[in-house]
mmCIF file of C-alpha atoms in Angstrom:
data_model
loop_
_atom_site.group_PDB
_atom_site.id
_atom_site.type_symbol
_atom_site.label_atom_id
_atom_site.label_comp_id
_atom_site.label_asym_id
_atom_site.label_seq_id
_atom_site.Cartn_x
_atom_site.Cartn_y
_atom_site.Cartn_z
ATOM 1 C CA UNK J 1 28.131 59.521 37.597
ATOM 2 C CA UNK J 2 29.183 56.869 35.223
ATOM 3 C CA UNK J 3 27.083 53.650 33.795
ATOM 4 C CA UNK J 4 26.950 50.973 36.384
ATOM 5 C CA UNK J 5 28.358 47.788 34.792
ATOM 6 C CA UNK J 6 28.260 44.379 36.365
ATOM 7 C CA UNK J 7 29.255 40.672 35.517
ATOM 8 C CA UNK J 8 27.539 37.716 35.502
ATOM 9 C CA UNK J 9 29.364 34.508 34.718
ATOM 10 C CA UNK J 10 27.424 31.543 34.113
ATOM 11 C CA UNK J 11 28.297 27.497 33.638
ATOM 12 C CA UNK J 12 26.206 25.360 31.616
ATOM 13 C CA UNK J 13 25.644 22.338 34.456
ATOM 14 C CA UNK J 14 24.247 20.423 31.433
ATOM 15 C CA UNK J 15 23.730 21.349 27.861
ATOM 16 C CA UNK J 16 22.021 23.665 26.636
ATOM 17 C CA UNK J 17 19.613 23.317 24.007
ATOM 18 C CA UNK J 18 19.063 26.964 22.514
ATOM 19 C CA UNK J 19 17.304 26.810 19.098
ATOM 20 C CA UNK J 20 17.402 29.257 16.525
ATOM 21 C CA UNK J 21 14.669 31.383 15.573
ATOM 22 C CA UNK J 22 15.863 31.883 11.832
ATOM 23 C CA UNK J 23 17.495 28.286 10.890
ATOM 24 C CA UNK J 24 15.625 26.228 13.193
ATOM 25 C CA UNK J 25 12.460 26.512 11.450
ATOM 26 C CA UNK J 26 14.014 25.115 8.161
ATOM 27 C CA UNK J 27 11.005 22.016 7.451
ATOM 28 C CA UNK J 28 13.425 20.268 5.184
ATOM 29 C CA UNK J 29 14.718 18.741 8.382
ATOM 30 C CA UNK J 30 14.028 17.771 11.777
ATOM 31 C CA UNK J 31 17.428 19.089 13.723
ATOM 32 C CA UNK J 32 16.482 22.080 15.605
ATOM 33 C CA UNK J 33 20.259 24.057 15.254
ATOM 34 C CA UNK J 34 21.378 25.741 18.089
ATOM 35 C CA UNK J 35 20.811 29.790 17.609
ATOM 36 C CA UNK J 36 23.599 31.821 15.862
ATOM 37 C CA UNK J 37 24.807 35.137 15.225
ATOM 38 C CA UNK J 38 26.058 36.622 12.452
ATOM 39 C CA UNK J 39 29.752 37.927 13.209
ATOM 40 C CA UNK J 40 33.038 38.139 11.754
ATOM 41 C CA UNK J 41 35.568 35.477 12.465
ATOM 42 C CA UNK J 42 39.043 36.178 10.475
ATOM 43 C CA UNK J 43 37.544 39.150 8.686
ATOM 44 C CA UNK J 44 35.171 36.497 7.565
ATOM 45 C CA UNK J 45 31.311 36.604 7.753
ATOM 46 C CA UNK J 46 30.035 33.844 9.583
ATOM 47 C CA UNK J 47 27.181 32.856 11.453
ATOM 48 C CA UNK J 48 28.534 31.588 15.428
ATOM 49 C CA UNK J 49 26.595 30.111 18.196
ATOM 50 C CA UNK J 50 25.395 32.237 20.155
ATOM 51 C CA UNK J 51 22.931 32.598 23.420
ATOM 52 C CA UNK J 52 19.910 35.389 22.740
ATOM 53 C CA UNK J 53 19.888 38.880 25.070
ATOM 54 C CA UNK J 54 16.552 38.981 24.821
ATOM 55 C CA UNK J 55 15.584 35.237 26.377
ATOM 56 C CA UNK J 56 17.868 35.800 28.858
ATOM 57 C CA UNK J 57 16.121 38.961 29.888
ATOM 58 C CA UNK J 58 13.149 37.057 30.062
ATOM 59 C CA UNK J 59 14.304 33.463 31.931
ATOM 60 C CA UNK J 60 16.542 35.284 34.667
ATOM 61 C CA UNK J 61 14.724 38.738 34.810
ATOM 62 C CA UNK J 62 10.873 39.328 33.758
ATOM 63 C CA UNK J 63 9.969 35.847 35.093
ATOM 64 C CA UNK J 64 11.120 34.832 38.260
ATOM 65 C CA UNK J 65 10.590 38.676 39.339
ATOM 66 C CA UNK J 66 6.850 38.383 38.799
ATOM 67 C CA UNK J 67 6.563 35.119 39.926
ATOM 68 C CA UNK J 68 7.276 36.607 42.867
ATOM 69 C CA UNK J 69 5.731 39.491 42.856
ATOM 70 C CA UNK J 70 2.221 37.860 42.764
ATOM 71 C CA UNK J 71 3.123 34.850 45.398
ATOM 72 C CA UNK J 72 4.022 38.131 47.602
ATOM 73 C CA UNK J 73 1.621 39.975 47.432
ATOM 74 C CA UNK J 74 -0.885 36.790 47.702
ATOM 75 C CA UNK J 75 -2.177 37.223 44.009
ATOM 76 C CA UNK J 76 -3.552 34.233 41.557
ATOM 77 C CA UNK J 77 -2.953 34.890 38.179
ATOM 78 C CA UNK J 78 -6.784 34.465 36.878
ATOM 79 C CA UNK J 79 -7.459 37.301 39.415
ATOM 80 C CA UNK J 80 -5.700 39.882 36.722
ATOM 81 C CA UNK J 81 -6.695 41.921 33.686
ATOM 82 C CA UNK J 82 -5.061 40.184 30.447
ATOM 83 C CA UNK J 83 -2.855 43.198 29.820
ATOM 84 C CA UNK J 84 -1.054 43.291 32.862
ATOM 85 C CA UNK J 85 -0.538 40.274 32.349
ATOM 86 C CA UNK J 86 1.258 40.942 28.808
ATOM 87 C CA UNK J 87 2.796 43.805 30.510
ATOM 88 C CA UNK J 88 4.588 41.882 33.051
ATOM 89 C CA UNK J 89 5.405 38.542 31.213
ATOM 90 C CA UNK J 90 6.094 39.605 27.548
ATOM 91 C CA UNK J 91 6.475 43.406 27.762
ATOM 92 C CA UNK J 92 2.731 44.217 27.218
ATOM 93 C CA UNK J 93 1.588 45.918 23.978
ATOM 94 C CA UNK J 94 -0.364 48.305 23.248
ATOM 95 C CA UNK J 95 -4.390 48.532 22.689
ATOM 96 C CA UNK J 96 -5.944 49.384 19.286
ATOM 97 C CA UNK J 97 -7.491 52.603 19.502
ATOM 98 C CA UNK J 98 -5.920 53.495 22.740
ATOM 99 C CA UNK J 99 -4.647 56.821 23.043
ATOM 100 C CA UNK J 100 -2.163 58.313 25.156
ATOM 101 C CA UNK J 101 -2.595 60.517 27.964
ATOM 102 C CA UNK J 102 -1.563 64.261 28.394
ATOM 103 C CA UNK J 103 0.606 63.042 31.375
ATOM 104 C CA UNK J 104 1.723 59.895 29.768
ATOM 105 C CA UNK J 105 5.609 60.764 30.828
ATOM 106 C CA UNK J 106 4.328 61.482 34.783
ATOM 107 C CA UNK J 107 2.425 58.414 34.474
ATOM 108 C CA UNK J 108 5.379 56.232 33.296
ATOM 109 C CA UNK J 109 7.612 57.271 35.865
ATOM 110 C CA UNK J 110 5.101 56.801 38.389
ATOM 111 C CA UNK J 111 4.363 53.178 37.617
ATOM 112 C CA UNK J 112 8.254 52.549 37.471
ATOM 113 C CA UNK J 113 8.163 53.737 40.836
ATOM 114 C CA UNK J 114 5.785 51.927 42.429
ATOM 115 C CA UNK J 115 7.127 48.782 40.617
ATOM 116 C CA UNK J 116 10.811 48.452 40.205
ATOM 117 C CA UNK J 117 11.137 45.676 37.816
ATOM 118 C CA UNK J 118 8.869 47.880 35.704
ATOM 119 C CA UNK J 119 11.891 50.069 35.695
ATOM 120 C CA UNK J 120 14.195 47.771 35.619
ATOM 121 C CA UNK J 121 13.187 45.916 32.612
ATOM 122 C CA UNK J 122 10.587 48.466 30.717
ATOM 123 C CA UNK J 123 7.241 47.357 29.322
ATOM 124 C CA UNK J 124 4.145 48.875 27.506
ATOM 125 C CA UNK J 125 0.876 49.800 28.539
ATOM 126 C CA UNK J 126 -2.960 49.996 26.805
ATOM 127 C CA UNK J 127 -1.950 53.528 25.523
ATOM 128 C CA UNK J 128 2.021 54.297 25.468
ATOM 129 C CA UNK J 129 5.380 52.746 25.782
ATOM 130 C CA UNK J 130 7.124 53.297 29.405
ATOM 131 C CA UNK J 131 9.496 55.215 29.983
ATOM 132 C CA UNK J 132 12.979 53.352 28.823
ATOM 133 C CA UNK J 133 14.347 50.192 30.657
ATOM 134 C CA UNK J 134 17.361 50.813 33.234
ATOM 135 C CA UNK J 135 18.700 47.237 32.156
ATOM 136 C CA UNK J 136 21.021 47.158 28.853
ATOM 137 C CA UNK J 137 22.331 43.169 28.658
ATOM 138 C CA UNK J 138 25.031 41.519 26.566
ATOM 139 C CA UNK J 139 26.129 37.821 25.985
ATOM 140 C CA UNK J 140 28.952 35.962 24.728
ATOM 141 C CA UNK J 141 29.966 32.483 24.783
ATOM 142 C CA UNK J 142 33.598 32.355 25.991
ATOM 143 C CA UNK J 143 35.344 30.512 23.094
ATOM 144 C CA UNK J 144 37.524 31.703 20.736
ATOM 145 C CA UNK J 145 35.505 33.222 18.320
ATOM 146 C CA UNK J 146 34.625 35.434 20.935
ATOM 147 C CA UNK J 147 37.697 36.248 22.793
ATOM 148 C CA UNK J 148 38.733 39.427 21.419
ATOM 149 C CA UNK J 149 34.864 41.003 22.210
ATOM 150 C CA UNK J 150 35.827 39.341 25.693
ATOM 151 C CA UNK J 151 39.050 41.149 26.123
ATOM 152 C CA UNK J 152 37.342 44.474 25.810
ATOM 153 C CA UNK J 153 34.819 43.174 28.864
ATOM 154 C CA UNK J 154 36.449 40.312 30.846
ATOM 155 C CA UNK J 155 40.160 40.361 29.730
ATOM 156 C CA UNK J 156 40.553 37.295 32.612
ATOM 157 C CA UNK J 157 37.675 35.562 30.374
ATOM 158 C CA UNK J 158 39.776 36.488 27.163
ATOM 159 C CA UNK J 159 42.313 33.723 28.249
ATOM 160 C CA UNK J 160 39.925 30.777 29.023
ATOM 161 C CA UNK J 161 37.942 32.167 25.759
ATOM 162 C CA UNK J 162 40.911 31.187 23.681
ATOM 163 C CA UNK J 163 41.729 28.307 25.366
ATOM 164 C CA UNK J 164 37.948 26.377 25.514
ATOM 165 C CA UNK J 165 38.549 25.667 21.565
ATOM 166 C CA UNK J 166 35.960 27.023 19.055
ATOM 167 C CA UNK J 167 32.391 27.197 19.373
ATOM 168 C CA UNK J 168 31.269 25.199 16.864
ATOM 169 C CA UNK J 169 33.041 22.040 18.587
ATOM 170 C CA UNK J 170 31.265 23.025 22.050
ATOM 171 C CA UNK J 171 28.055 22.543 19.702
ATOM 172 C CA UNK J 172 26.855 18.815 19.087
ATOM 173 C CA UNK J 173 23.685 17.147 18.016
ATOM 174 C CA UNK J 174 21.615 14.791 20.536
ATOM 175 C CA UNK J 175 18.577 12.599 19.084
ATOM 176 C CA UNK J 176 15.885 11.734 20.744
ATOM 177 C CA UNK J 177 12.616 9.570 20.643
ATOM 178 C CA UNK J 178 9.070 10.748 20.951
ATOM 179 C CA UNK J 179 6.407 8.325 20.740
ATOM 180 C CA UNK J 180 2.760 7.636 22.366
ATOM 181 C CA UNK J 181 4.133 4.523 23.829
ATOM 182 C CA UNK J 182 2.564 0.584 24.132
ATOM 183 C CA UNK J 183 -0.463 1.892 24.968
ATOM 184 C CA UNK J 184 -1.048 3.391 21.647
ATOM 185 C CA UNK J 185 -0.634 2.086 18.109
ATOM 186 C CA UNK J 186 1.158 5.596 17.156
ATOM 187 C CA UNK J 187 4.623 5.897 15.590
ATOM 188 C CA UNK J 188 7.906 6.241 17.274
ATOM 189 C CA UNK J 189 9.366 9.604 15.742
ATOM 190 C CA UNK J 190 12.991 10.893 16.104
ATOM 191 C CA UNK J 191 14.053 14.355 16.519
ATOM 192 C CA UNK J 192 17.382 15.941 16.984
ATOM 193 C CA UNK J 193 18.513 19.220 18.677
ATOM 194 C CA UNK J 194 21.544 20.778 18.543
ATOM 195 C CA UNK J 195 23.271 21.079 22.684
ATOM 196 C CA UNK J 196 26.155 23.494 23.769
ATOM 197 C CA UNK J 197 28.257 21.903 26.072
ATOM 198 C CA UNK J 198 28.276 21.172 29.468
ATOM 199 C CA UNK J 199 31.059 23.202 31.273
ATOM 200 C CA UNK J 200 30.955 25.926 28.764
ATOM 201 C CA UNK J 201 31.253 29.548 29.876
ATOM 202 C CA UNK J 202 29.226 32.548 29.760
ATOM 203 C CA UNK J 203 29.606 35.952 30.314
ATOM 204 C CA UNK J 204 26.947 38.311 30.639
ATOM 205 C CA UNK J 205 27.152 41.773 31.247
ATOM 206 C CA UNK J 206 24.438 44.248 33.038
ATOM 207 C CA UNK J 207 24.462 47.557 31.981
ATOM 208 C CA UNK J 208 22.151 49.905 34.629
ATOM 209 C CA UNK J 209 22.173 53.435 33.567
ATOM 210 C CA UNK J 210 23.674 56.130 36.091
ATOM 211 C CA UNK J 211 20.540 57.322 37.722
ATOM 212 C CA UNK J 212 19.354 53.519 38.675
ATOM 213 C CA UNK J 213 18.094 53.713 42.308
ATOM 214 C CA UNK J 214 19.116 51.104 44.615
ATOM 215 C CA UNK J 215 15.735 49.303 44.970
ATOM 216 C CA UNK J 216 15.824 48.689 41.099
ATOM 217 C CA UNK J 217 19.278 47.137 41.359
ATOM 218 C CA UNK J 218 18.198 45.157 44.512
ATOM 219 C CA UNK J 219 14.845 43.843 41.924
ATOM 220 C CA UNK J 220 17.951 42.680 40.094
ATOM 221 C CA UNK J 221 19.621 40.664 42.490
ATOM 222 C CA UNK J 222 16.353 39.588 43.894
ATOM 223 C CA UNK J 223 15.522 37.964 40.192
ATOM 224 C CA UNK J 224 18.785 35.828 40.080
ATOM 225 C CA UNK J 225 17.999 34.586 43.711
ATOM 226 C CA UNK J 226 14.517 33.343 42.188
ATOM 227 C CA UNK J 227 15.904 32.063 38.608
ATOM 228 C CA UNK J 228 15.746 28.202 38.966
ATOM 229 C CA UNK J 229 18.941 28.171 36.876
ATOM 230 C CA UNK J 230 17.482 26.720 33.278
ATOM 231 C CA UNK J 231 18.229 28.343 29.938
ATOM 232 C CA UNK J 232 16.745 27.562 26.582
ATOM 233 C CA UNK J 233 15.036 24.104 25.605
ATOM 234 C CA UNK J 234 13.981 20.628 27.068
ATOM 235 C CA UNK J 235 14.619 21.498 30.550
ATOM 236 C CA UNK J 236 12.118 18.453 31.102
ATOM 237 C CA UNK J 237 15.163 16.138 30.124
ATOM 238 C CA UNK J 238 17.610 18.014 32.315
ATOM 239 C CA UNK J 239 19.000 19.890 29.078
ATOM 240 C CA UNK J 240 20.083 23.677 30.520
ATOM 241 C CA UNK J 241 21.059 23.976 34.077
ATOM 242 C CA UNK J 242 23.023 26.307 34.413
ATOM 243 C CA UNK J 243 25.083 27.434 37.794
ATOM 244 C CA UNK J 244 26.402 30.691 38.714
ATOM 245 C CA UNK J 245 30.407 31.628 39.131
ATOM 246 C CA UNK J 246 30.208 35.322 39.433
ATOM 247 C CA UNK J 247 27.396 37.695 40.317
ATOM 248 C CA UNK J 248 28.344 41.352 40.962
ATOM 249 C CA UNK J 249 25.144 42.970 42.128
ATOM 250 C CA UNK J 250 24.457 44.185 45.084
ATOM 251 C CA UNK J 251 22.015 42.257 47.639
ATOM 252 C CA UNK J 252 18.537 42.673 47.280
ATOM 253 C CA UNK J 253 17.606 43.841 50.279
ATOM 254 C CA UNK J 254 16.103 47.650 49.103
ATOM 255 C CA UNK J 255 13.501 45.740 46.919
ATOM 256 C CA UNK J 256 12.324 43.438 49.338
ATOM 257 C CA UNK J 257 11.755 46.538 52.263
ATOM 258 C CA UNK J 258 10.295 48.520 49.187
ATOM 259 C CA UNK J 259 7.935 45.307 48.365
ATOM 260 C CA UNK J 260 7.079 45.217 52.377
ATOM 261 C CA UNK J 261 6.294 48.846 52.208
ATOM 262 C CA UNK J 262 4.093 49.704 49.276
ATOM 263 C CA UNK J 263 2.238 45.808 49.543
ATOM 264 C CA UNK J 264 -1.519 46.775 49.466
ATOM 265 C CA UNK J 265 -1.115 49.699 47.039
ATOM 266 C CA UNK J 266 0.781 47.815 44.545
ATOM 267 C CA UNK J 267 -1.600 44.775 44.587
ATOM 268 C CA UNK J 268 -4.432 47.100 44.463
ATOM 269 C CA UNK J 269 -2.819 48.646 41.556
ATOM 270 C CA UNK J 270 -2.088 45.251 40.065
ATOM 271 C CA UNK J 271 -5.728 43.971 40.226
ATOM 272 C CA UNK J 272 -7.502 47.327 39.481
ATOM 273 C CA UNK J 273 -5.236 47.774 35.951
ATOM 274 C CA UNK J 274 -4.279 51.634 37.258
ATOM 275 C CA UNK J 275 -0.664 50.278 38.709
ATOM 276 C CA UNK J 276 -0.998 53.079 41.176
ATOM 277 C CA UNK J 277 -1.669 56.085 39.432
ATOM 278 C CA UNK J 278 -5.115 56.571 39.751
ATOM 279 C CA UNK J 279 -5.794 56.004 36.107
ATOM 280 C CA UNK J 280 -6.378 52.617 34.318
ATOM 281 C CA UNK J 281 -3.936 52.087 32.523
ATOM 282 C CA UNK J 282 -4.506 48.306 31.728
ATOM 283 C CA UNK J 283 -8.155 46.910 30.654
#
């Protein structure tokens, strides 16, 4: 039993502001650049737009899924302890001081159980690390620079790659205004942001590894069906919808008889910080 491997083609609707977390904090100016990757185009080192693995794991994955987790099971986020919280929003972390159970393996796999995003996507508790994520993720932006990586993926993407131009002319700058308006006697400030375009490709690819049970694929597919379709920045101002052209997972019906089945304990475990085990896990 191989890896299971399935693509996800995406369409920017509008574009896409994605800043930077290493230029885009540069205080000598006000443009926010659009996040890039350091790659080598011609043999030559070069820093590319790019779109970040890890915020779309977040935006299409950890999110919506536990968004709707809690409106299932009938749960108000006040109602939980802080760290499960972390735990299903950012990852969690781990408490100072906390130590990790004799069982802390049993106890992973029991929690990744009971809660199959938790398996899909990983996460720490008070005292240890989870078992590891079923969910590897790649992105590209189908342009040139990219289409050889795309050929070894997508080789029908590796023709539209080379043909949508490079991706530093799908990148442009927008400026905007922010000001306190006539109300106010505050200043008018401008601020610029660097956009991909609209109509620009991208292919992601979802990597499950061979033992992934059906109901953690189906937590999947349930998460895409919830994604409102944004990615990166201003979404206020329309910048980021994104639609879907191709989505190879399977439907999500195992998760949602799993979620119908194990309701009460997995809210209990949810509210009581023991996620089902018996033990609490998160204070």
């Amino acid at each position: 039993m191989g890896f299971k491997r399935h693509n996800l083609v995406l369409q920017a609707v509008t574009p896409i502001a994605h800043q930077d977390t290493v230029t885009g904090v540069d205080n000598s100016s006000n443009i926010r650049l659009f996040m890039r990757q350091q790659m080598l185009v011609n043999n030559i080192p070069a820093r590319v737009p790019a779109i970040s693995e890890n915020a779309l794991r977040s935006v299409i994955f950890r999110n919506p899924l536990h968004d709707h987790l809690f409106q299932f099971l009938g749960i108000q986020s006040g109602e939980l302890p802080q760290s499960v919280m972390n735990l299903m929003y950012s990852g969690g972390n781990m408490a100072a001081g906390s130590k990790a159970p004799a069982d802390e393996i049993a106890l992973g796999h029991a929690v990744k159980k009971l809660y199959p995003a938790l398996d899909l996507l990983g996460g720490a508790v008070d005292g240890f690390i989870l078992p590891r994520s079923r969910l590897r993720l790649a992105a590209w932006i189908v342009a040139d620079e990219y289409a050889d990586l795309i050929q070894l993926i997508n080789p029908e993407l590796a023709l539209e790659a080379r043909e949508a131009g490079s991706c530093f002319d799908l990148v442009q700058e927008e400026t905007r205004t922010r000001g306190t308006g006539g109300e106010s006697d505050g200043n008018q400030m401008l601020y610029t942001y660097e956009t991909l375009a609209a109509g620009t490709k991208l292919l992601v690819e979802l990597t499950f590894d061979p033992h992934t049970p059906d109901v953690t694929l189906g937590a999947a597919a349930l998460a895409l069906q919830e994604w409102d379709g944004y990615l990166g920045g201003q979404s206020r101002q329309g910048r980021g919808r994104v639609g879907i052209l191709q989505n190879e997972l399977p439907a999500a019906d195992a998760y949602m008889t799993h979620l119908a089945e194990n309701k009460d304990t997995m809210k209990a475990g949810l509210l009581d910080g023991t996620l089902g085990t018996g033990k609490t896990l998160c204070k």
